[in-house]
């Protein structure tokens, strides 16, 4: 049991150090590299969908399939919770 | 160094979550670790989309002459937050049913009492 | 859960309607101001959580029934998918109503503007559908888990 814990600790420290090194090698904060798609959205969302809120136009129009999957996941989780507690709460 | 501070915050979140997942046996603490990892991932997505000195991508009464942050990471983070909420609710429900059946939340105890 | 003290119950009686109205405001103005269906639904569900905590689980069921909320959740998701099928003449999730002049069909002025409620096409309707689904879904989760918590406590005392 103790050796297992030591092995886990060494693996965790290795993971932590690697991920910390990668954090110091990231690009500087606040300067995105590739933004052509987002520039298109910001420039054209008002003519194409008529919404002032660009985030909403992406969520419900440009990337509607993501929102469909998300709503389905939420619905499935709620169905699972109701099925799990069937007969328990009235 | 100081410009990389949000990435280091992300690293701290994810490392604390993985530490909790490895070294704890309580189901509620495991749920807390999963929540920490989710929050780290969401913070990382938001951090990738930030542009220095920019405003939110909403045209209603926006200040004139300023650039806007990237809207796509924000939309995907919204998706991620709702899925994380559904997952957390399901994990907590299963933990409640395990507590009702076994009388404990320790994973070793649950394994020993089977059968 | 046992109900909390009289001070908490009185404050809840004044505050919960304001929270629900604020959530509906966030849902309906989702295409103009920060917010949308998910955020407004979460705000409205927090009002349900406040009712549940302050009045206890049994008294709270007089306000909202579980079966009614479950029906609202299913109808919200069905309405969302039906609105997505509405644009199937061109493609799935096509914004049929935008810039058409009819329902929510005014042409939005480009650039910084104070905002027009009657724009956006399908987007405000989808906001309402998703908001309905999220608020009733989170309400169902709260009600079911609170009832099961009572059951678990009884089992523990045996």
Coordinates of C-alpha atoms in Angstrom, one line a residue:
Chain A
X1 CA 0.0 0.0 0.0
X2 CA 2.8 2.4 0.9
X3 CA 4.9 1.7 -2.3
X4 CA 1.8 2.3 -4.4
X5 CA 1.3 5.6 -2.7
X6 CA 5.0 6.5 -3.4
X7 CA 4.7 5.5 -7.0
X8 CA 1.6 7.7 -7.4
X9 CA 3.4 10.6 -5.7
X10 CA 6.4 10.4 -8.1
X11 CA 4.1 10.2 -11.1
X12 CA 2.1 13.2 -9.9
X13 CA 5.2 15.2 -9.3
X14 CA 6.5 14.4 -12.8
X15 CA 3.2 15.4 -14.3
X16 CA 3.1 18.6 -12.3
X17 CA 6.7 19.6 -13.3
X18 CA 6.0 18.9 -17.0
X19 CA 2.8 20.9 -17.1
X20 CA 4.5 23.8 -15.2
X21 CA 7.3 23.9 -17.8
X22 CA 4.7 24.0 -20.6
X23 CA 3.0 26.8 -18.8
X24 CA 6.1 28.9 -18.8
X25 CA 6.7 28.2 -22.5
X26 CA 3.2 29.3 -23.6
X27 CA 2.8 32.5 -25.7
X28 CA 2.3 35.7 -23.7
X29 CA -1.1 36.3 -22.2
X30 CA -3.4 38.5 -24.2
X31 CA -2.1 38.1 -27.7
X32 CA -4.1 35.5 -29.7
X33 CA -2.2 34.0 -32.7
X34 CA -4.9 32.8 -35.1
X35 CA -8.1 34.9 -35.1
X36 CA -9.4 34.9 -38.7
X37 CA -12.6 33.0 -37.9
X38 CA -13.4 35.2 -34.9
X39 CA -12.7 38.4 -36.9
X40 CA -15.2 37.1 -39.5
X41 CA -17.8 36.5 -36.8
X42 CA -17.3 39.9 -35.2
X43 CA -17.5 41.7 -38.6
X44 CA -20.4 39.8 -40.1
X45 CA -22.6 38.5 -37.3
X46 CA -24.8 41.6 -37.3
X47 CA -25.7 41.5 -41.0
X48 CA -26.1 37.7 -41.2
X49 CA -28.1 37.0 -38.0
X50 CA -29.2 40.4 -36.8
X51 CA -28.1 39.9 -33.2
X52 CA -26.0 42.4 -31.3
X53 CA -24.6 39.7 -29.0
X54 CA -22.0 37.9 -31.0
X55 CA -21.6 35.1 -28.5
X56 CA -25.3 34.3 -28.7
X57 CA -25.2 34.3 -32.5
X58 CA -22.3 31.7 -32.4
X59 CA -24.0 29.5 -29.8
X60 CA -27.4 29.4 -31.5
X61 CA -26.6 30.0 -35.2
X62 CA -23.1 29.3 -36.4
X63 CA -22.4 26.4 -34.0
X64 CA -26.0 25.2 -33.4
X65 CA -25.0 21.5 -33.5
X66 CA -22.9 22.1 -30.3
X67 CA -25.8 23.5 -28.5
X68 CA -28.1 20.7 -29.7
X69 CA -25.6 18.1 -28.2
X70 CA -25.3 20.1 -25.0
X71 CA -29.1 20.3 -24.5
X72 CA -29.3 16.6 -25.2
X73 CA -26.6 15.9 -22.6
X74 CA -28.5 18.0 -20.0
X75 CA -31.8 16.2 -20.8
X76 CA -30.1 12.8 -20.6
X77 CA -28.5 13.5 -17.3
X78 CA -31.8 14.7 -15.9
X79 CA -33.6 11.6 -17.1
X80 CA -30.9 9.5 -15.5
X81 CA -31.3 11.3 -12.2
X82 CA -35.1 10.8 -12.2
X83 CA -34.6 7.1 -13.1
X84 CA -32.1 6.8 -10.3
X85 CA -34.4 8.2 -7.7
X86 CA -37.6 6.6 -8.9
X87 CA -39.9 5.7 -6.0
X88 CA -37.8 7.5 -3.5
X89 CA -39.1 11.1 -3.7
X90 CA -42.8 11.8 -4.2
Chain B
X1 CA 6.7 35.8 -15.9
X2 CA 3.9 38.0 -14.7
X3 CA 2.3 37.9 -18.2
X4 CA 2.0 34.1 -17.8
X5 CA 0.1 34.3 -14.5
X6 CA -3.3 33.0 -15.8
X7 CA -1.6 29.9 -17.2
X8 CA -0.1 29.2 -13.8
X9 CA -3.5 29.6 -12.2
X10 CA -4.8 27.0 -14.7
X11 CA -1.9 24.7 -13.8
X12 CA -2.6 25.0 -10.1
X13 CA -6.3 24.2 -10.6
X14 CA -5.7 21.1 -12.6
X15 CA -2.9 19.9 -10.4
X16 CA -5.0 20.2 -7.2
X17 CA -7.8 18.3 -9.0
X18 CA -5.6 15.5 -10.0
X19 CA -4.0 15.3 -6.6
X20 CA -7.5 15.0 -5.1
X21 CA -8.4 12.3 -7.5
X22 CA -5.3 10.3 -6.7
X23 CA -4.9 10.5 -3.0
X24 CA -8.5 10.7 -1.7
X25 CA -11.0 7.8 -1.1
X26 CA -14.1 9.8 -0.3
X27 CA -16.7 10.1 -3.1
X28 CA -17.6 13.7 -2.3
X29 CA -13.9 14.7 -2.4
X30 CA -13.6 12.9 -5.8
X31 CA -16.5 15.0 -7.0
X32 CA -14.8 18.1 -5.8
X33 CA -11.6 17.1 -7.7
X34 CA -13.5 16.6 -10.9
X35 CA -15.1 20.1 -10.4
X36 CA -11.6 21.6 -10.0
X37 CA -10.4 20.0 -13.2
X38 CA -13.4 21.3 -15.1
X39 CA -12.9 24.8 -13.7
X40 CA -9.3 24.7 -14.8
X41 CA -10.2 23.7 -18.3
X42 CA -12.8 26.5 -18.5
X43 CA -10.3 29.1 -17.3
X44 CA -7.8 27.8 -19.9
X45 CA -10.3 28.2 -22.7
X46 CA -11.3 31.8 -21.6
X47 CA -7.6 32.7 -21.2
X48 CA -6.8 31.6 -24.8
X49 CA -9.4 34.0 -26.2
X50 CA -8.4 37.1 -24.3
X51 CA -7.0 40.1 -26.2
X52 CA -5.3 42.9 -24.4
X53 CA -7.4 46.0 -23.9
X54 CA -10.5 44.6 -25.6
X55 CA -14.1 44.7 -24.6
X56 CA -16.8 42.0 -24.6
X57 CA -18.1 41.1 -28.1
X58 CA -21.5 42.8 -27.7
X59 CA -22.5 45.7 -29.8
X60 CA -25.3 47.1 -27.5
X61 CA -23.9 50.4 -26.1
X62 CA -20.3 49.3 -26.6
X63 CA -17.5 51.8 -26.1
X64 CA -16.5 53.2 -29.5
X65 CA -13.2 52.4 -31.2
X66 CA -12.1 49.4 -29.2
X67 CA -11.3 45.9 -30.4
X68 CA -13.3 42.9 -29.1
X69 CA -12.2 39.6 -27.5
X70 CA -12.5 36.4 -29.5
X71 CA -16.1 35.1 -29.2
X72 CA -15.7 31.5 -30.1
X73 CA -13.9 30.3 -26.9
X74 CA -16.6 32.0 -24.8
X75 CA -19.3 30.1 -26.6
X76 CA -17.5 26.8 -26.2
X77 CA -16.9 27.5 -22.5
X78 CA -20.7 28.1 -22.1
X79 CA -21.2 24.6 -23.6
X80 CA -18.6 23.2 -21.3
X81 CA -20.0 24.8 -18.1
X82 CA -23.5 23.3 -18.7
X83 CA -22.2 19.8 -19.5
X84 CA -20.0 20.0 -16.3
X85 CA -23.1 21.0 -14.3
X86 CA -25.1 18.0 -15.6
X87 CA -22.1 15.6 -14.9
X88 CA -21.7 16.9 -11.4
X89 CA -25.4 16.5 -10.6
X90 CA -25.2 12.9 -11.9
X91 CA -22.1 12.1 -9.8
X92 CA -23.6 13.5 -6.6
X93 CA -26.8 11.5 -7.2
X94 CA -24.9 8.2 -7.6
X95 CA -22.9 9.1 -4.5
X96 CA -26.2 9.6 -2.6
X97 CA -27.5 6.2 -3.7
X98 CA -24.2 4.5 -2.8
X99 CA -24.5 6.1 0.7
X100 CA -28.0 4.9 1.1
X101 CA -27.1 1.3 0.1
X102 CA -23.8 0.9 1.8
X103 CA -23.9 3.4 4.7
X104 CA -20.5 4.8 3.8
X105 CA -18.8 6.9 1.1
X106 CA -15.3 5.3 1.3
X107 CA -14.5 3.5 -1.9
X108 CA -12.5 0.7 -0.2
X109 CA -15.4 0.0 2.2
X110 CA -17.8 -0.1 -0.7
X111 CA -15.7 -2.6 -2.5
X112 CA -15.3 -4.8 0.6
X113 CA -19.0 -4.9 1.3
X114 CA -20.1 -6.2 -2.1
X115 CA -21.8 -9.6 -2.3
Chain C
X1 CA -34.9 19.5 5.4
X2 CA -36.5 21.5 8.2
X3 CA -37.7 25.0 7.4
X4 CA -35.5 27.9 8.4
X5 CA -36.3 30.7 10.8
X6 CA -39.1 33.3 10.3
X7 CA -36.7 36.0 9.1
X8 CA -35.4 33.9 6.3
X9 CA -38.9 32.9 5.2
X10 CA -40.1 36.5 5.2
X11 CA -37.2 37.8 3.1
X12 CA -37.6 34.9 0.7
X13 CA -41.3 35.8 0.2
X14 CA -40.2 39.3 -0.9
X15 CA -37.2 38.3 -3.0
X16 CA -38.0 35.2 -4.9
X17 CA -40.3 36.9 -7.4
X18 CA -37.7 39.5 -8.2
X19 CA -35.1 36.8 -8.9
X20 CA -37.5 35.0 -11.2
X21 CA -38.3 38.2 -13.1
X22 CA -34.6 39.0 -13.4
X23 CA -34.0 35.5 -14.8
X24 CA -36.8 36.0 -17.4
X25 CA -35.3 39.4 -18.4
X26 CA -31.9 37.7 -19.0
X27 CA -33.5 35.0 -21.1
X28 CA -35.6 37.3 -23.3
X29 CA -32.9 39.9 -23.8
X30 CA -30.3 37.2 -24.7
X31 CA -29.6 38.5 -28.2
X32 CA -29.0 42.1 -27.1
X33 CA -27.3 42.1 -23.7
X34 CA -24.9 39.7 -21.9
X35 CA -26.7 36.5 -21.0
X36 CA -28.9 34.0 -22.8
X37 CA -31.0 30.9 -22.3
X38 CA -28.6 29.0 -20.1
X39 CA -27.6 31.8 -17.8
X40 CA -31.2 33.0 -17.3
X41 CA -32.4 29.5 -16.6
X42 CA -29.7 29.1 -14.0
X43 CA -30.8 32.4 -12.3
X44 CA -34.4 31.3 -12.2
X45 CA -33.5 27.9 -10.8
X46 CA -31.6 29.6 -8.1
X47 CA -34.9 31.1 -7.0
X48 CA -36.3 27.6 -6.7
X49 CA -33.2 26.6 -4.6
X50 CA -33.9 29.6 -2.3
X51 CA -37.5 28.5 -1.9
X52 CA -36.5 24.9 -1.2
X53 CA -33.9 25.8 1.4
X54 CA -35.9 28.3 3.3
X55 CA -39.3 26.6 3.4
X56 CA -38.1 22.9 3.5
X57 CA -38.8 20.4 0.8
X58 CA -42.4 19.5 1.5
X59 CA -43.8 23.1 1.6
X60 CA -41.9 24.0 -1.5
X61 CA -43.8 21.5 -3.6
X62 CA -47.0 23.6 -3.3
X63 CA -45.3 26.2 -5.5
X64 CA -43.9 24.0 -8.2
X65 CA -44.8 20.4 -9.0
X66 CA -42.2 17.9 -10.2
X67 CA -44.3 16.4 -13.0
X68 CA -45.2 19.9 -14.4
X69 CA -41.5 20.9 -14.4
X70 CA -40.6 17.6 -16.2
X71 CA -43.3 18.3 -18.8
X72 CA -41.9 21.9 -19.3
X73 CA -38.4 20.5 -19.7
X74 CA -39.4 18.0 -22.5
X75 CA -41.4 20.7 -24.3
X76 CA -38.4 23.0 -24.2
X77 CA -36.1 20.6 -25.9
X78 CA -38.8 19.6 -28.4
X79 CA -39.3 23.3 -29.2
X80 CA -35.6 23.8 -29.7
X81 CA -35.3 20.9 -32.1
X82 CA -38.5 22.0 -34.0
X83 CA -37.0 25.5 -34.4
X84 CA -33.8 23.9 -35.8
X85 CA -35.9 21.9 -38.3
X86 CA -37.6 25.1 -39.3
X87 CA -34.8 26.1 -41.6
X88 CA -34.5 22.6 -43.3
X89 CA -35.4 24.1 -46.7
X90 CA -31.8 25.4 -46.9
X91 CA -29.9 23.5 -44.2
X92 CA -30.3 22.3 -40.6
X93 CA -30.1 25.2 -38.1
X94 CA -30.6 27.8 -40.9
X95 CA -31.7 31.1 -39.5
X96 CA -35.0 31.5 -41.5
X97 CA -36.5 34.5 -39.8
X98 CA -33.5 36.8 -39.7
X99 CA -33.8 39.9 -42.0
X100 CA -37.1 38.8 -43.3
X101 CA -39.3 41.6 -42.0
X102 CA -41.7 39.4 -40.0
X103 CA -41.3 37.9 -36.5
X104 CA -38.0 39.1 -35.0
X105 CA -37.1 40.0 -38.6
X106 CA -36.0 43.7 -38.5
X107 CA -32.7 44.4 -40.2
X108 CA -30.2 45.3 -37.4
X109 CA -28.2 48.4 -37.8
X110 CA -24.6 47.7 -38.3
X111 CA -22.1 48.9 -35.7
X112 CA -22.7 50.2 -32.1
X113 CA -26.4 50.8 -31.6
X114 CA -28.8 50.9 -28.6
X115 CA -30.4 47.6 -29.7
X116 CA -33.7 46.7 -31.2
X117 CA -35.8 44.0 -29.5
X118 CA -37.4 42.8 -32.8
X119 CA -34.2 41.5 -34.5
X120 CA -32.4 38.2 -34.4
X121 CA -34.6 35.8 -36.3
X122 CA -34.7 32.4 -34.7
X123 CA -32.1 33.2 -32.0
X124 CA -34.5 34.8 -29.4
X125 CA -37.0 32.0 -29.9
X126 CA -34.2 29.4 -29.3
X127 CA -33.1 31.4 -26.2
X128 CA -36.6 31.1 -24.8
X129 CA -36.8 27.3 -25.6
X130 CA -33.4 26.6 -24.0
X131 CA -34.2 28.8 -21.1
X132 CA -37.4 26.9 -20.4
X133 CA -35.5 23.6 -20.6
X134 CA -32.7 24.7 -18.3
X135 CA -34.8 26.3 -15.6
X136 CA -37.2 23.4 -15.4
X137 CA -34.4 20.8 -15.6
X138 CA -32.5 22.3 -12.8
X139 CA -35.7 22.7 -10.8
X140 CA -36.4 18.9 -11.3
X141 CA -32.9 18.1 -10.1
X142 CA -33.3 20.2 -7.0
X143 CA -36.7 18.8 -6.1
X144 CA -35.7 15.2 -6.7
X145 CA -32.4 15.4 -4.8
X146 CA -34.1 17.2 -1.9
X147 CA -36.7 14.5 -1.6
X148 CA -34.0 11.8 -1.8
X149 CA -32.0 13.5 0.9
X150 CA -35.0 13.2 3.3
X151 CA -35.2 9.5 2.4
X152 CA -31.5 8.9 3.0
X153 CA -31.6 10.6 6.4
X154 CA -34.4 8.3 7.5
X155 CA -32.5 5.3 6.4
X156 CA -29.4 6.5 8.4
X157 CA -31.3 6.8 11.7
X158 CA -32.5 3.2 11.6

